Amino acid sequence: MAERGAAAPAVRAANRTGGPALSIEADIRRQVHGLAKRGDHASMIRLLSGALLKLGCPADLSIALLDALRAAGDVAAIGRTARRLARHSPEPDRIAREAARRLPLDSPEAQGLLRLASLVAPGDPTAIAGLVLCLDARGDQGTALRYSRRHEAASGERGTLLRRMAYETWQGQRWRAAVPWFERLADTVPRNLIIRSYLQNAVEKSSRDMVFPGAYPIAGLADRLLPAGDRTSVLFVGARGENLDIRFRGIPANRLEVIGVDPELAKASDPASTGIAVRYLRDALSDREEERTFYETSSGGGSSLFRPSPSAARYMSPVGRSWGEMLEVAAEHRMRTTSVDAIRARGDLGRVDALYVNIQGGELAVLEGGREAFADTVAVQVETSFISHYEGAPDWRAVDRELLAQGFVLVDVRNLMTAGRTKVGFRAHPDNRLGYDRWPSWQLAEAHLLYLRDPVEPANRGVRLFRRTRDWLVFALWAEYYGQVEIALEALMTLVDEPGIVDDPEQVAGIAGAIGPITERYRSYLRVLYP
């Protein structure tokens, strides 16, 4: 039988020869290095489990054991191993902290280890910050906020951890958790308008999530009335492996189909994990089939079929980097483009209920190359630029003309981005809201424009659309998804008042009985949000 602990022979050999303990540790370190290089985690675990207590549990070797346990998949052993090593180590707080980092942040074991680290080193800001992260992940915002005050006292940095927690919860779209962090942060820096803008947005979204935790009311109505298996479809041009269940929150997953199109498509969401029907096409879209040069930029999101313009260097993005730097061409390669109508003709695309397009200057060509497909579309969200980022790319006026010609109406300007001037060096600070007489202000650079059909006006219904109850339900569902609740309700009220405008008026009865309660739900919600 193998001896317990691979270090035992080395220790006995050193004792026989009178070699110093230092040589034993050096030998262990060489072995650890070799095992790590080979990826032999099991042997490393055996080696370090036997040697660490004899060596006095050096922190770096202890952490190497924790890494080996995680790599071997034995996460359950990390906590108890760390506690055992911490009792004999000169740096118990560090071992406890590092063990917690290797565990799920919301686990009780991680929280216990971080509490241990903060008890051993009560003034250590790193241990306190780790405990704050853990408590927040577990949903204990009240205790996390109290510990954040301890962090301020220990570190002498007022607001640093608050800012980190606020923006991390925001990035994770954990709106209810974000609100108290932004409230504390706003109290710390009361004149910071950006923080107050984030706070207002978080309050709005957390209120929405509390009142409408699942499907939105109109989307829920559509789910009840549409035939089984009938999914509303969105063509997502510029898809980059989005978290689809988060992006399309409010629409029942079993009622949604997403067709993503992007030649640079990254790792995509797992359809099985969301319930959303997902297909991805690696086509490069334009208005026709032809060979084009694709310009890959240092910032992957800036890659385009249009060459970045030298004038982009004049402008500075809100993140403090020059657009010229972000759009520096890293590579060029040829690719064949196609159009939405061509994809439809080859059988890879059916009805398109909604369209999202964001491909860095190529949006107009997509719209022009999909006129037949988009005759059935009820909603379009399109990114457009107000300053020149790309040579020869059409501006927002051309995009607006094309969508108006296709029968859409501009109803909202979303996701505003402003630009500073590189030569001056100020960072643009948008509050992402229209209607404020801000001073100073910055030049509008980009925005997402939202266009909808207007079925209430008979002249705008078109030939193919709004002949069936389904068309009205799908229109109202997408209008509601984009926050245009009044437009959605107005359309359904019009249908209820004039059921003869559709070929299946018998289907309207289900809407007539639901429209009153849905309207009252929204009226109550708005009274709470805007008393």
Coordinates of C-alpha atoms in Angstrom, one line a residue:
M1 CA 0.0 0.0 0.0
A2 CA 1.3 3.5 -0.9
E3 CA 2.4 5.6 2.1
R4 CA 0.0 8.3 3.2
G5 CA 1.4 11.6 1.9
A6 CA 4.0 11.7 -0.8
A7 CA 6.1 14.1 1.3
A8 CA 6.8 11.5 4.0
P9 CA 9.8 9.8 2.2
A10 CA 11.4 13.2 1.6
V11 CA 11.0 14.2 5.2
R12 CA 12.5 10.9 6.5
A13 CA 15.4 11.3 4.0
A14 CA 16.1 14.8 5.3
N15 CA 16.0 13.5 8.9
R16 CA 18.5 10.7 8.1
T17 CA 20.9 13.1 6.4
G18 CA 20.4 16.0 8.7
G19 CA 19.3 18.2 5.7
P20 CA 17.6 21.4 6.6
A21 CA 13.8 21.8 6.5
L22 CA 14.3 24.4 3.9
S23 CA 15.5 21.8 1.4
I24 CA 12.4 19.8 2.0
E25 CA 10.2 22.7 1.2
A26 CA 12.2 23.5 -1.9
D27 CA 11.8 19.9 -3.1
I28 CA 8.1 20.0 -2.5
R29 CA 7.8 23.2 -4.5
R30 CA 9.7 21.7 -7.4
Q31 CA 7.3 18.7 -7.3
V32 CA 4.3 20.9 -7.2
H33 CA 5.5 22.9 -10.2
G34 CA 6.0 19.7 -12.2
L35 CA 2.6 18.3 -11.2
A36 CA 0.9 21.5 -12.0
K37 CA 2.6 21.7 -15.4
R38 CA 1.4 18.2 -16.2
G39 CA -2.1 18.8 -14.8
D40 CA -1.8 15.9 -12.4
H41 CA -4.2 17.3 -9.8
A42 CA -4.7 14.0 -7.9
S43 CA -1.0 13.6 -7.3
M44 CA -0.7 17.2 -6.2
I45 CA -3.5 16.7 -3.7
R46 CA -1.8 13.7 -2.2
L47 CA 1.6 15.5 -2.1
L48 CA 0.3 18.7 -0.4
S49 CA -2.1 17.0 1.9
G50 CA 0.7 15.1 3.5
A51 CA 3.3 17.9 3.4
L52 CA 1.6 21.1 4.4
L53 CA 1.2 20.5 8.1
K54 CA 4.9 19.5 8.4
L55 CA 5.9 22.7 6.5
G56 CA 3.8 25.0 8.6
C57 CA 1.1 25.6 5.9
P58 CA 2.8 28.3 3.8
A59 CA 0.0 30.3 2.2
D60 CA 1.0 29.9 -1.4
L61 CA 1.3 26.1 -1.2
S62 CA -2.0 26.0 0.7
I63 CA -3.7 28.0 -2.0
A64 CA -2.1 25.6 -4.6
L65 CA -3.9 22.7 -2.8
L66 CA -7.2 24.6 -2.9
D67 CA -6.7 25.1 -6.7
A68 CA -5.9 21.4 -7.2
L69 CA -9.1 20.5 -5.3
R70 CA -11.2 22.8 -7.5
A71 CA -9.5 21.5 -10.7
A72 CA -10.2 17.9 -9.6
G73 CA -13.9 18.8 -9.1
D74 CA -13.8 18.3 -5.3
V75 CA -15.3 21.7 -4.4
A76 CA -16.9 20.3 -1.3
A77 CA -13.5 19.7 0.2
I78 CA -12.2 23.2 -0.3
G79 CA -13.9 24.7 2.8
R80 CA -13.0 22.0 5.3
T81 CA -9.4 21.8 3.9
A82 CA -9.0 25.6 4.3
R83 CA -10.2 25.6 7.9
R84 CA -7.8 22.8 8.8
L85 CA -4.9 24.6 7.1
A86 CA -5.8 28.0 8.6
R87 CA -5.4 26.7 12.1
H88 CA -1.7 26.1 11.4
S89 CA -0.8 28.8 8.9
P90 CA 0.9 32.2 9.7
E91 CA -1.7 33.7 7.2
P92 CA -5.0 32.2 8.2
D93 CA -7.0 35.1 6.9
R94 CA -5.4 34.9 3.4
I95 CA -6.2 31.1 3.2
A96 CA -9.8 31.7 4.2
R97 CA -10.2 34.5 1.7
E98 CA -8.7 32.5 -1.1
A99 CA -10.8 29.5 -0.3
A100 CA -14.0 31.6 -0.4
R101 CA -13.0 32.9 -3.8
R102 CA -13.0 29.3 -5.1
L103 CA -16.5 28.6 -3.9
P104 CA -19.9 29.8 -5.2
L105 CA -20.3 33.3 -3.9
D106 CA -23.7 32.7 -2.5
S107 CA -22.8 29.5 -0.6
P108 CA -22.9 29.3 3.2
E109 CA -19.4 27.9 3.2
A110 CA -18.0 31.0 1.4
Q111 CA -19.7 33.3 3.8
G112 CA -18.4 31.3 6.8
L113 CA -14.8 31.5 5.5
L114 CA -15.0 35.2 4.9
R115 CA -16.4 35.8 8.4
L116 CA -13.5 33.7 9.7
A117 CA -11.0 35.9 7.7
S118 CA -12.6 39.1 9.0
L119 CA -12.4 37.8 12.6
V120 CA -8.8 36.8 12.3
A121 CA -7.9 40.1 10.6
P122 CA -10.7 42.5 11.7
G123 CA -9.2 45.5 10.1
D124 CA -8.5 43.9 6.7
P125 CA -10.5 45.7 4.0
T126 CA -10.0 42.8 1.5
A127 CA -11.7 40.3 3.9
I128 CA -14.6 42.7 4.6
A129 CA -15.1 43.4 0.9
G130 CA -15.2 39.7 0.2
L131 CA -17.8 39.2 2.9
V132 CA -19.9 42.1 1.5
L133 CA -19.9 40.4 -2.0
C134 CA -20.9 37.1 -0.4
L135 CA -23.7 38.6 1.6
D136 CA -25.0 40.5 -1.4
A137 CA -25.0 37.4 -3.5
R138 CA -27.1 35.6 -0.9
G139 CA -29.6 38.4 -0.9
D140 CA -28.8 39.8 2.5
Q141 CA -28.4 43.4 1.4
G142 CA -29.0 44.8 4.9
T143 CA -26.1 43.0 6.5
A144 CA -24.0 43.7 3.4
L145 CA -24.6 47.4 3.7
R146 CA -23.6 47.4 7.4
Y147 CA -20.3 45.6 6.5
S148 CA -19.7 48.1 3.7
R149 CA -19.6 50.8 6.4
R150 CA -16.9 48.7 8.2
H151 CA -15.0 48.6 4.9
E152 CA -15.1 52.4 4.6
A153 CA -13.7 52.7 8.2
A154 CA -11.0 50.1 7.6
S155 CA -9.9 51.2 4.2
G156 CA -10.4 55.0 4.5
E157 CA -12.0 54.9 1.0
R158 CA -15.4 56.4 1.1
G159 CA -17.7 55.1 -1.7
T160 CA -15.2 52.8 -3.5
L161 CA -16.9 49.5 -2.5
L162 CA -20.4 51.1 -2.8
R163 CA -19.6 52.0 -6.4
R164 CA -18.3 48.5 -7.2
M165 CA -21.4 46.9 -5.6
A166 CA -23.8 49.3 -7.3
Y167 CA -22.4 48.7 -10.8
E168 CA -22.0 45.0 -10.4
T169 CA -25.6 44.5 -9.4
W170 CA -26.5 46.8 -12.3
Q171 CA -24.5 44.8 -14.8
G172 CA -26.1 41.6 -13.5
Q173 CA -29.6 43.2 -14.0
R174 CA -30.3 42.5 -10.3
W175 CA -32.5 45.6 -10.0
R176 CA -33.8 45.1 -6.5
A177 CA -30.3 44.5 -5.2
A178 CA -29.0 47.6 -7.1
V179 CA -31.4 50.0 -5.5
P180 CA -30.0 50.1 -1.9
W181 CA -26.4 50.3 -3.3
F182 CA -27.2 53.2 -5.5
E183 CA -29.2 54.9 -2.7
R184 CA -26.1 54.7 -0.4
L185 CA -23.8 55.8 -3.2
A186 CA -26.1 58.8 -4.0
D187 CA -26.0 59.8 -0.4
T188 CA -22.2 59.6 -0.5
V189 CA -21.9 61.8 -3.6
P190 CA -25.2 63.7 -3.6
R191 CA -24.4 65.9 -6.6
N192 CA -23.5 63.1 -9.0
L193 CA -26.2 63.2 -11.6
I194 CA -25.2 59.9 -13.3
I195 CA -25.6 58.0 -10.1
R196 CA -29.0 59.5 -9.6
S197 CA -30.0 58.6 -13.2
Y198 CA -28.9 55.0 -12.6
L199 CA -30.8 55.0 -9.3
Q200 CA -34.0 56.2 -11.0
N201 CA -33.7 53.5 -13.6
A202 CA -33.0 50.8 -11.1
V203 CA -36.1 51.8 -9.1
E204 CA -38.2 51.7 -12.2
K205 CA -37.0 48.2 -13.2
S206 CA -37.1 46.8 -9.7
S207 CA -40.7 48.0 -9.4
R208 CA -41.5 46.4 -12.7
D209 CA -40.0 43.1 -11.6
M210 CA -41.9 43.1 -8.3
V211 CA -45.3 43.9 -10.0
F212 CA -44.8 41.8 -13.1
P213 CA -42.5 39.0 -12.0
G214 CA -43.3 36.8 -15.0
A215 CA -44.9 37.6 -18.3
Y216 CA -46.2 41.1 -18.9
P217 CA -50.0 41.3 -18.8
I218 CA -50.5 41.6 -22.6
A219 CA -47.9 39.0 -23.3
G220 CA -49.7 36.7 -20.8
L221 CA -53.0 37.3 -22.7
A222 CA -51.3 36.4 -26.0
D223 CA -50.0 33.3 -24.4
R224 CA -53.5 32.3 -23.4
L225 CA -55.2 33.1 -26.7
L226 CA -52.6 32.0 -29.3
P227 CA -52.7 28.4 -30.6
A228 CA -50.2 26.0 -29.0
G229 CA -46.8 26.1 -30.7
D230 CA -47.4 29.6 -32.2
R231 CA -44.2 31.6 -31.4
T232 CA -43.6 35.2 -32.2
S233 CA -40.3 35.7 -34.0
V234 CA -37.6 38.3 -33.8
L235 CA -34.8 38.6 -36.3
F236 CA -31.7 39.6 -34.2
V237 CA -29.1 41.1 -36.6
G238 CA -25.9 41.6 -34.8
A239 CA -26.4 38.8 -32.3
R240 CA -23.5 38.2 -30.0
G241 CA -24.4 35.3 -27.7
E242 CA -26.9 37.4 -25.7
N243 CA -28.5 36.1 -22.5
L244 CA -31.8 35.8 -24.3
D245 CA -34.0 35.1 -21.3
I246 CA -32.8 38.4 -19.7
R247 CA -33.0 40.4 -22.9
F248 CA -36.5 39.3 -23.8
R249 CA -37.8 39.3 -20.2
G250 CA -41.6 39.6 -20.1
I251 CA -42.3 37.5 -23.1
P252 CA -43.1 33.8 -22.3
A253 CA -40.2 31.7 -23.4
N254 CA -42.5 29.1 -25.0
R255 CA -43.9 31.9 -27.3
L256 CA -40.6 33.3 -28.6
E257 CA -38.4 32.3 -31.5
V258 CA -35.1 34.2 -32.0
I259 CA -33.2 34.0 -35.3
G260 CA -29.7 35.5 -34.7
V261 CA -27.6 36.7 -37.6
D262 CA -23.9 37.6 -37.2
P263 CA -20.8 36.4 -39.1
E264 CA -18.7 36.9 -35.9
L265 CA -21.2 35.1 -33.7
A266 CA -19.7 34.4 -30.2
K267 CA -20.9 31.7 -27.8
A268 CA -24.6 31.6 -27.9
S269 CA -27.2 31.1 -25.2
D270 CA -28.2 27.5 -24.6
P271 CA -31.8 27.2 -25.9
A272 CA -32.6 24.3 -23.6
S273 CA -31.8 26.4 -20.6
T274 CA -34.2 29.2 -21.6
G275 CA -37.1 27.5 -23.4
I276 CA -36.7 30.0 -26.2
A277 CA -36.5 28.5 -29.7
V278 CA -33.2 29.8 -31.0
R279 CA -31.5 29.5 -34.4
Y280 CA -28.3 31.3 -35.5
L281 CA -27.1 32.1 -39.0
R282 CA -23.5 33.2 -39.7
D283 CA -24.5 35.4 -42.7
A284 CA -23.1 38.8 -43.4
L285 CA -26.1 40.9 -44.2
S286 CA -26.4 43.7 -46.8
D287 CA -28.9 44.6 -49.5
R288 CA -27.6 42.2 -52.1
E289 CA -25.3 39.2 -52.7
E290 CA -21.8 40.4 -53.4
E291 CA -18.1 40.2 -52.2
R292 CA -17.3 42.8 -49.6
T293 CA -14.3 43.6 -47.4
F294 CA -15.0 43.1 -43.7
Y295 CA -13.0 45.4 -41.3
E296 CA -12.3 43.7 -38.0
T297 CA -11.5 46.3 -35.3
S298 CA -9.6 46.2 -32.1
S299 CA -13.0 46.6 -30.3
G300 CA -14.9 43.6 -31.6
G301 CA -18.2 45.4 -31.4
G302 CA -17.0 48.0 -33.9
S303 CA -16.3 45.6 -36.8
S304 CA -18.1 46.5 -40.0
L305 CA -18.4 46.2 -43.7
F306 CA -17.5 49.9 -43.8
R307 CA -14.0 51.1 -43.2
P308 CA -13.7 53.2 -40.0
S309 CA -13.4 56.9 -40.7
P310 CA -10.3 58.8 -39.7
S311 CA -12.7 61.5 -38.3
A312 CA -13.8 59.1 -35.6
A313 CA -10.5 59.9 -33.8
R314 CA -12.0 63.4 -33.0
Y315 CA -14.5 61.9 -30.7
M316 CA -14.1 60.3 -27.2
S317 CA -16.5 57.6 -26.0
P318 CA -18.2 57.7 -22.6
V319 CA -15.6 55.1 -21.4
G320 CA -12.9 57.6 -21.9
R321 CA -11.3 56.0 -25.0
S322 CA -11.0 57.7 -28.4
W323 CA -13.3 56.3 -31.1
G324 CA -10.2 56.2 -33.4
E325 CA -8.4 53.9 -31.0
M326 CA -11.5 51.6 -30.5
L327 CA -12.1 51.4 -34.3
E328 CA -8.5 50.8 -35.2
V329 CA -8.5 48.1 -38.0
A330 CA -6.9 44.9 -36.7
A331 CA -7.6 42.7 -39.8
E332 CA -9.4 42.8 -43.2
H333 CA -10.9 39.8 -44.9
R334 CA -13.3 39.3 -47.8
M335 CA -16.7 37.8 -47.2
R336 CA -19.8 37.3 -49.3
T337 CA -22.9 39.2 -48.2
T338 CA -26.5 38.3 -48.7
S339 CA -29.9 39.9 -47.9
V340 CA -32.8 39.1 -45.6
D341 CA -35.1 38.5 -48.6
A342 CA -32.5 36.1 -50.1
I343 CA -32.3 34.2 -46.8
R344 CA -36.1 34.0 -46.8
A345 CA -36.1 32.8 -50.4
R346 CA -33.7 29.9 -49.6
G347 CA -36.0 28.7 -46.8
D348 CA -34.1 29.7 -43.7
L349 CA -36.4 32.5 -42.6
G350 CA -40.2 32.6 -42.1
R351 CA -42.3 35.4 -40.8
V352 CA -40.5 38.2 -39.0
D353 CA -42.6 39.8 -36.3
A354 CA -39.9 42.0 -34.8
L355 CA -36.5 43.2 -36.0
Y356 CA -33.4 44.2 -34.0
V357 CA -30.5 45.4 -36.1
N358 CA -27.1 46.8 -34.9
I359 CA -24.3 46.2 -37.4
Q360 CA -22.2 49.4 -37.4
G361 CA -23.3 51.4 -40.4
G362 CA -24.9 48.5 -42.3
E363 CA -28.4 48.9 -40.9
L364 CA -29.9 50.7 -44.0
A365 CA -28.7 48.0 -46.3
V366 CA -30.4 45.3 -44.1
L367 CA -33.7 47.3 -44.2
E368 CA -33.5 47.7 -48.0
G369 CA -32.6 44.1 -48.5
G370 CA -35.6 42.8 -46.5
R371 CA -38.5 44.9 -47.8
E372 CA -40.5 41.7 -48.6
A373 CA -39.8 40.0 -45.3
F374 CA -40.5 43.1 -43.3
A375 CA -43.9 43.6 -44.7
D376 CA -45.1 41.4 -41.9
T377 CA -43.0 43.1 -39.2
V378 CA -44.6 45.1 -36.5
A379 CA -41.6 46.5 -34.5
V380 CA -38.1 47.6 -35.5
Q381 CA -35.3 48.6 -33.1
V382 CA -32.3 49.9 -35.1
E383 CA -29.0 51.5 -34.0
T384 CA -28.1 54.6 -35.9
S385 CA -25.3 57.2 -35.7
F386 CA -25.4 61.0 -35.6
I387 CA -21.7 61.4 -36.2
S388 CA -19.5 59.8 -38.8
H389 CA -17.7 56.6 -37.5
Y390 CA -17.4 54.8 -40.9
E391 CA -16.6 55.9 -44.4
G392 CA -19.6 56.0 -46.7
A393 CA -22.0 54.7 -44.0
P394 CA -25.5 56.2 -44.3
D395 CA -26.7 58.4 -41.5
W396 CA -29.8 58.3 -39.4
R397 CA -31.8 60.4 -41.9
A398 CA -31.5 57.7 -44.5
V399 CA -32.6 55.0 -42.0
D400 CA -35.5 57.1 -40.9
R401 CA -36.7 57.7 -44.5
E402 CA -36.5 54.0 -45.3
L403 CA -38.5 52.9 -42.3
L404 CA -41.1 55.6 -42.9
A405 CA -41.5 54.4 -46.5
Q406 CA -42.0 50.9 -45.2
G407 CA -44.9 52.1 -43.1
F408 CA -43.3 52.4 -39.6
V409 CA -43.6 55.3 -37.1
L410 CA -40.8 56.5 -34.9
V411 CA -42.0 56.2 -31.3
D412 CA -38.9 56.2 -29.0
V413 CA -35.2 57.1 -28.8
R414 CA -33.4 54.6 -26.6
N415 CA -29.9 53.8 -25.4
L416 CA -28.5 57.3 -26.0
M417 CA -24.7 57.6 -26.3
T418 CA -22.9 61.0 -26.4
A419 CA -19.4 61.8 -27.5
G420 CA -16.7 64.1 -26.1
R421 CA -13.9 65.7 -28.0
T422 CA -10.6 63.8 -27.9
K423 CA -8.5 67.0 -28.2
V424 CA -10.2 68.5 -25.1
G425 CA -10.3 65.3 -23.1
F426 CA -13.6 65.6 -21.2
R427 CA -15.6 62.5 -20.8
A428 CA -19.2 62.6 -22.0
H429 CA -21.7 62.0 -19.2
P430 CA -25.1 61.2 -20.6
D431 CA -28.0 60.6 -18.2
N432 CA -29.7 58.5 -21.0
R433 CA -32.9 60.6 -20.8
L434 CA -34.4 63.0 -23.2
G435 CA -36.3 66.1 -22.1
Y436 CA -33.7 67.5 -19.7
D437 CA -32.2 71.0 -20.4
R438 CA -28.7 69.8 -19.4
W439 CA -25.8 72.2 -19.1
P440 CA -23.1 71.4 -20.0
S441 CA -24.1 68.9 -22.6
W442 CA -22.4 66.6 -25.1
Q443 CA -23.0 65.9 -28.8
L444 CA -25.4 63.0 -29.5
A445 CA -23.3 60.2 -31.1
E446 CA -25.5 57.1 -31.3
A447 CA -29.0 55.9 -30.3
H448 CA -31.4 53.0 -30.8
L449 CA -34.5 54.2 -32.6
L450 CA -37.8 52.3 -32.0
Y451 CA -40.3 52.1 -34.8
L452 CA -43.8 50.5 -34.6
R453 CA -46.7 50.1 -37.0
D454 CA -49.8 52.2 -36.3
P455 CA -52.7 49.8 -36.8
V456 CA -55.3 52.2 -35.3
E457 CA -55.1 54.3 -38.5
P458 CA -56.8 52.2 -41.2
A459 CA -54.4 53.6 -43.9
N460 CA -51.4 52.2 -42.0
R461 CA -52.5 48.6 -41.7
G462 CA -51.2 47.5 -45.1
V463 CA -52.3 44.7 -47.3
R464 CA -51.1 41.6 -45.3
L465 CA -51.0 42.8 -41.7
F466 CA -53.8 43.2 -39.2
R467 CA -56.2 41.0 -41.0
R468 CA -56.2 38.4 -38.2
T469 CA -56.5 38.7 -34.4
R470 CA -53.0 37.2 -34.1
D471 CA -51.5 40.3 -35.8
W472 CA -53.1 42.6 -33.3
L473 CA -52.0 40.4 -30.3
V474 CA -48.4 40.2 -31.6
F475 CA -48.3 43.9 -32.3
A476 CA -49.5 44.6 -28.7
L477 CA -47.1 42.1 -27.3
W478 CA -44.0 43.8 -28.9
A479 CA -45.3 47.3 -28.1
E480 CA -45.6 46.3 -24.5
Y481 CA -42.2 44.6 -24.5
Y482 CA -40.7 47.9 -25.6
G483 CA -42.6 49.8 -22.8
Q484 CA -45.1 51.4 -25.2
V485 CA -48.0 50.2 -23.0
E486 CA -50.5 52.9 -24.1
I487 CA -49.9 52.1 -27.8
A488 CA -50.5 48.4 -27.1
L489 CA -53.7 49.0 -25.1
E490 CA -55.0 51.5 -27.7
A491 CA -54.6 48.9 -30.4
L492 CA -56.4 46.2 -28.5
M493 CA -59.2 48.6 -27.5
T494 CA -59.6 49.5 -31.1
L495 CA -59.9 45.9 -32.1
V496 CA -62.5 45.3 -29.3
D497 CA -64.5 48.3 -30.5
E498 CA -64.3 47.2 -34.2
P499 CA -64.1 43.4 -34.3
G500 CA -65.2 43.4 -37.9
I501 CA -61.8 44.7 -39.1
V502 CA -60.3 41.2 -38.8
D503 CA -61.3 38.0 -40.6
D504 CA -61.7 36.0 -37.4
P505 CA -63.9 38.3 -35.2
E506 CA -64.9 35.4 -33.0
Q507 CA -61.3 35.4 -31.6
V508 CA -61.7 39.0 -30.3
A509 CA -64.0 38.0 -27.5
G510 CA -61.1 36.7 -25.4
I511 CA -59.5 40.1 -25.6
A512 CA -62.6 42.0 -24.8
G513 CA -62.9 40.3 -21.4
A514 CA -59.3 40.9 -20.4
I515 CA -58.6 44.4 -21.6
G516 CA -60.3 46.1 -18.6
P517 CA -58.4 44.2 -15.9
I518 CA -55.1 44.7 -17.8
T519 CA -55.6 48.4 -18.1
E520 CA -56.4 48.7 -14.4
R521 CA -53.2 46.7 -13.5
Y522 CA -51.1 49.2 -15.4
R523 CA -53.1 52.2 -14.0
S524 CA -52.3 51.0 -10.5
Y525 CA -48.7 50.3 -11.3
L526 CA -48.2 53.9 -12.7
R527 CA -49.9 55.4 -9.6
V528 CA -47.3 53.7 -7.4
L529 CA -44.4 54.6 -9.7
Y530 CA -45.5 58.2 -10.4
P531 CA -47.7 59.2 -7.5

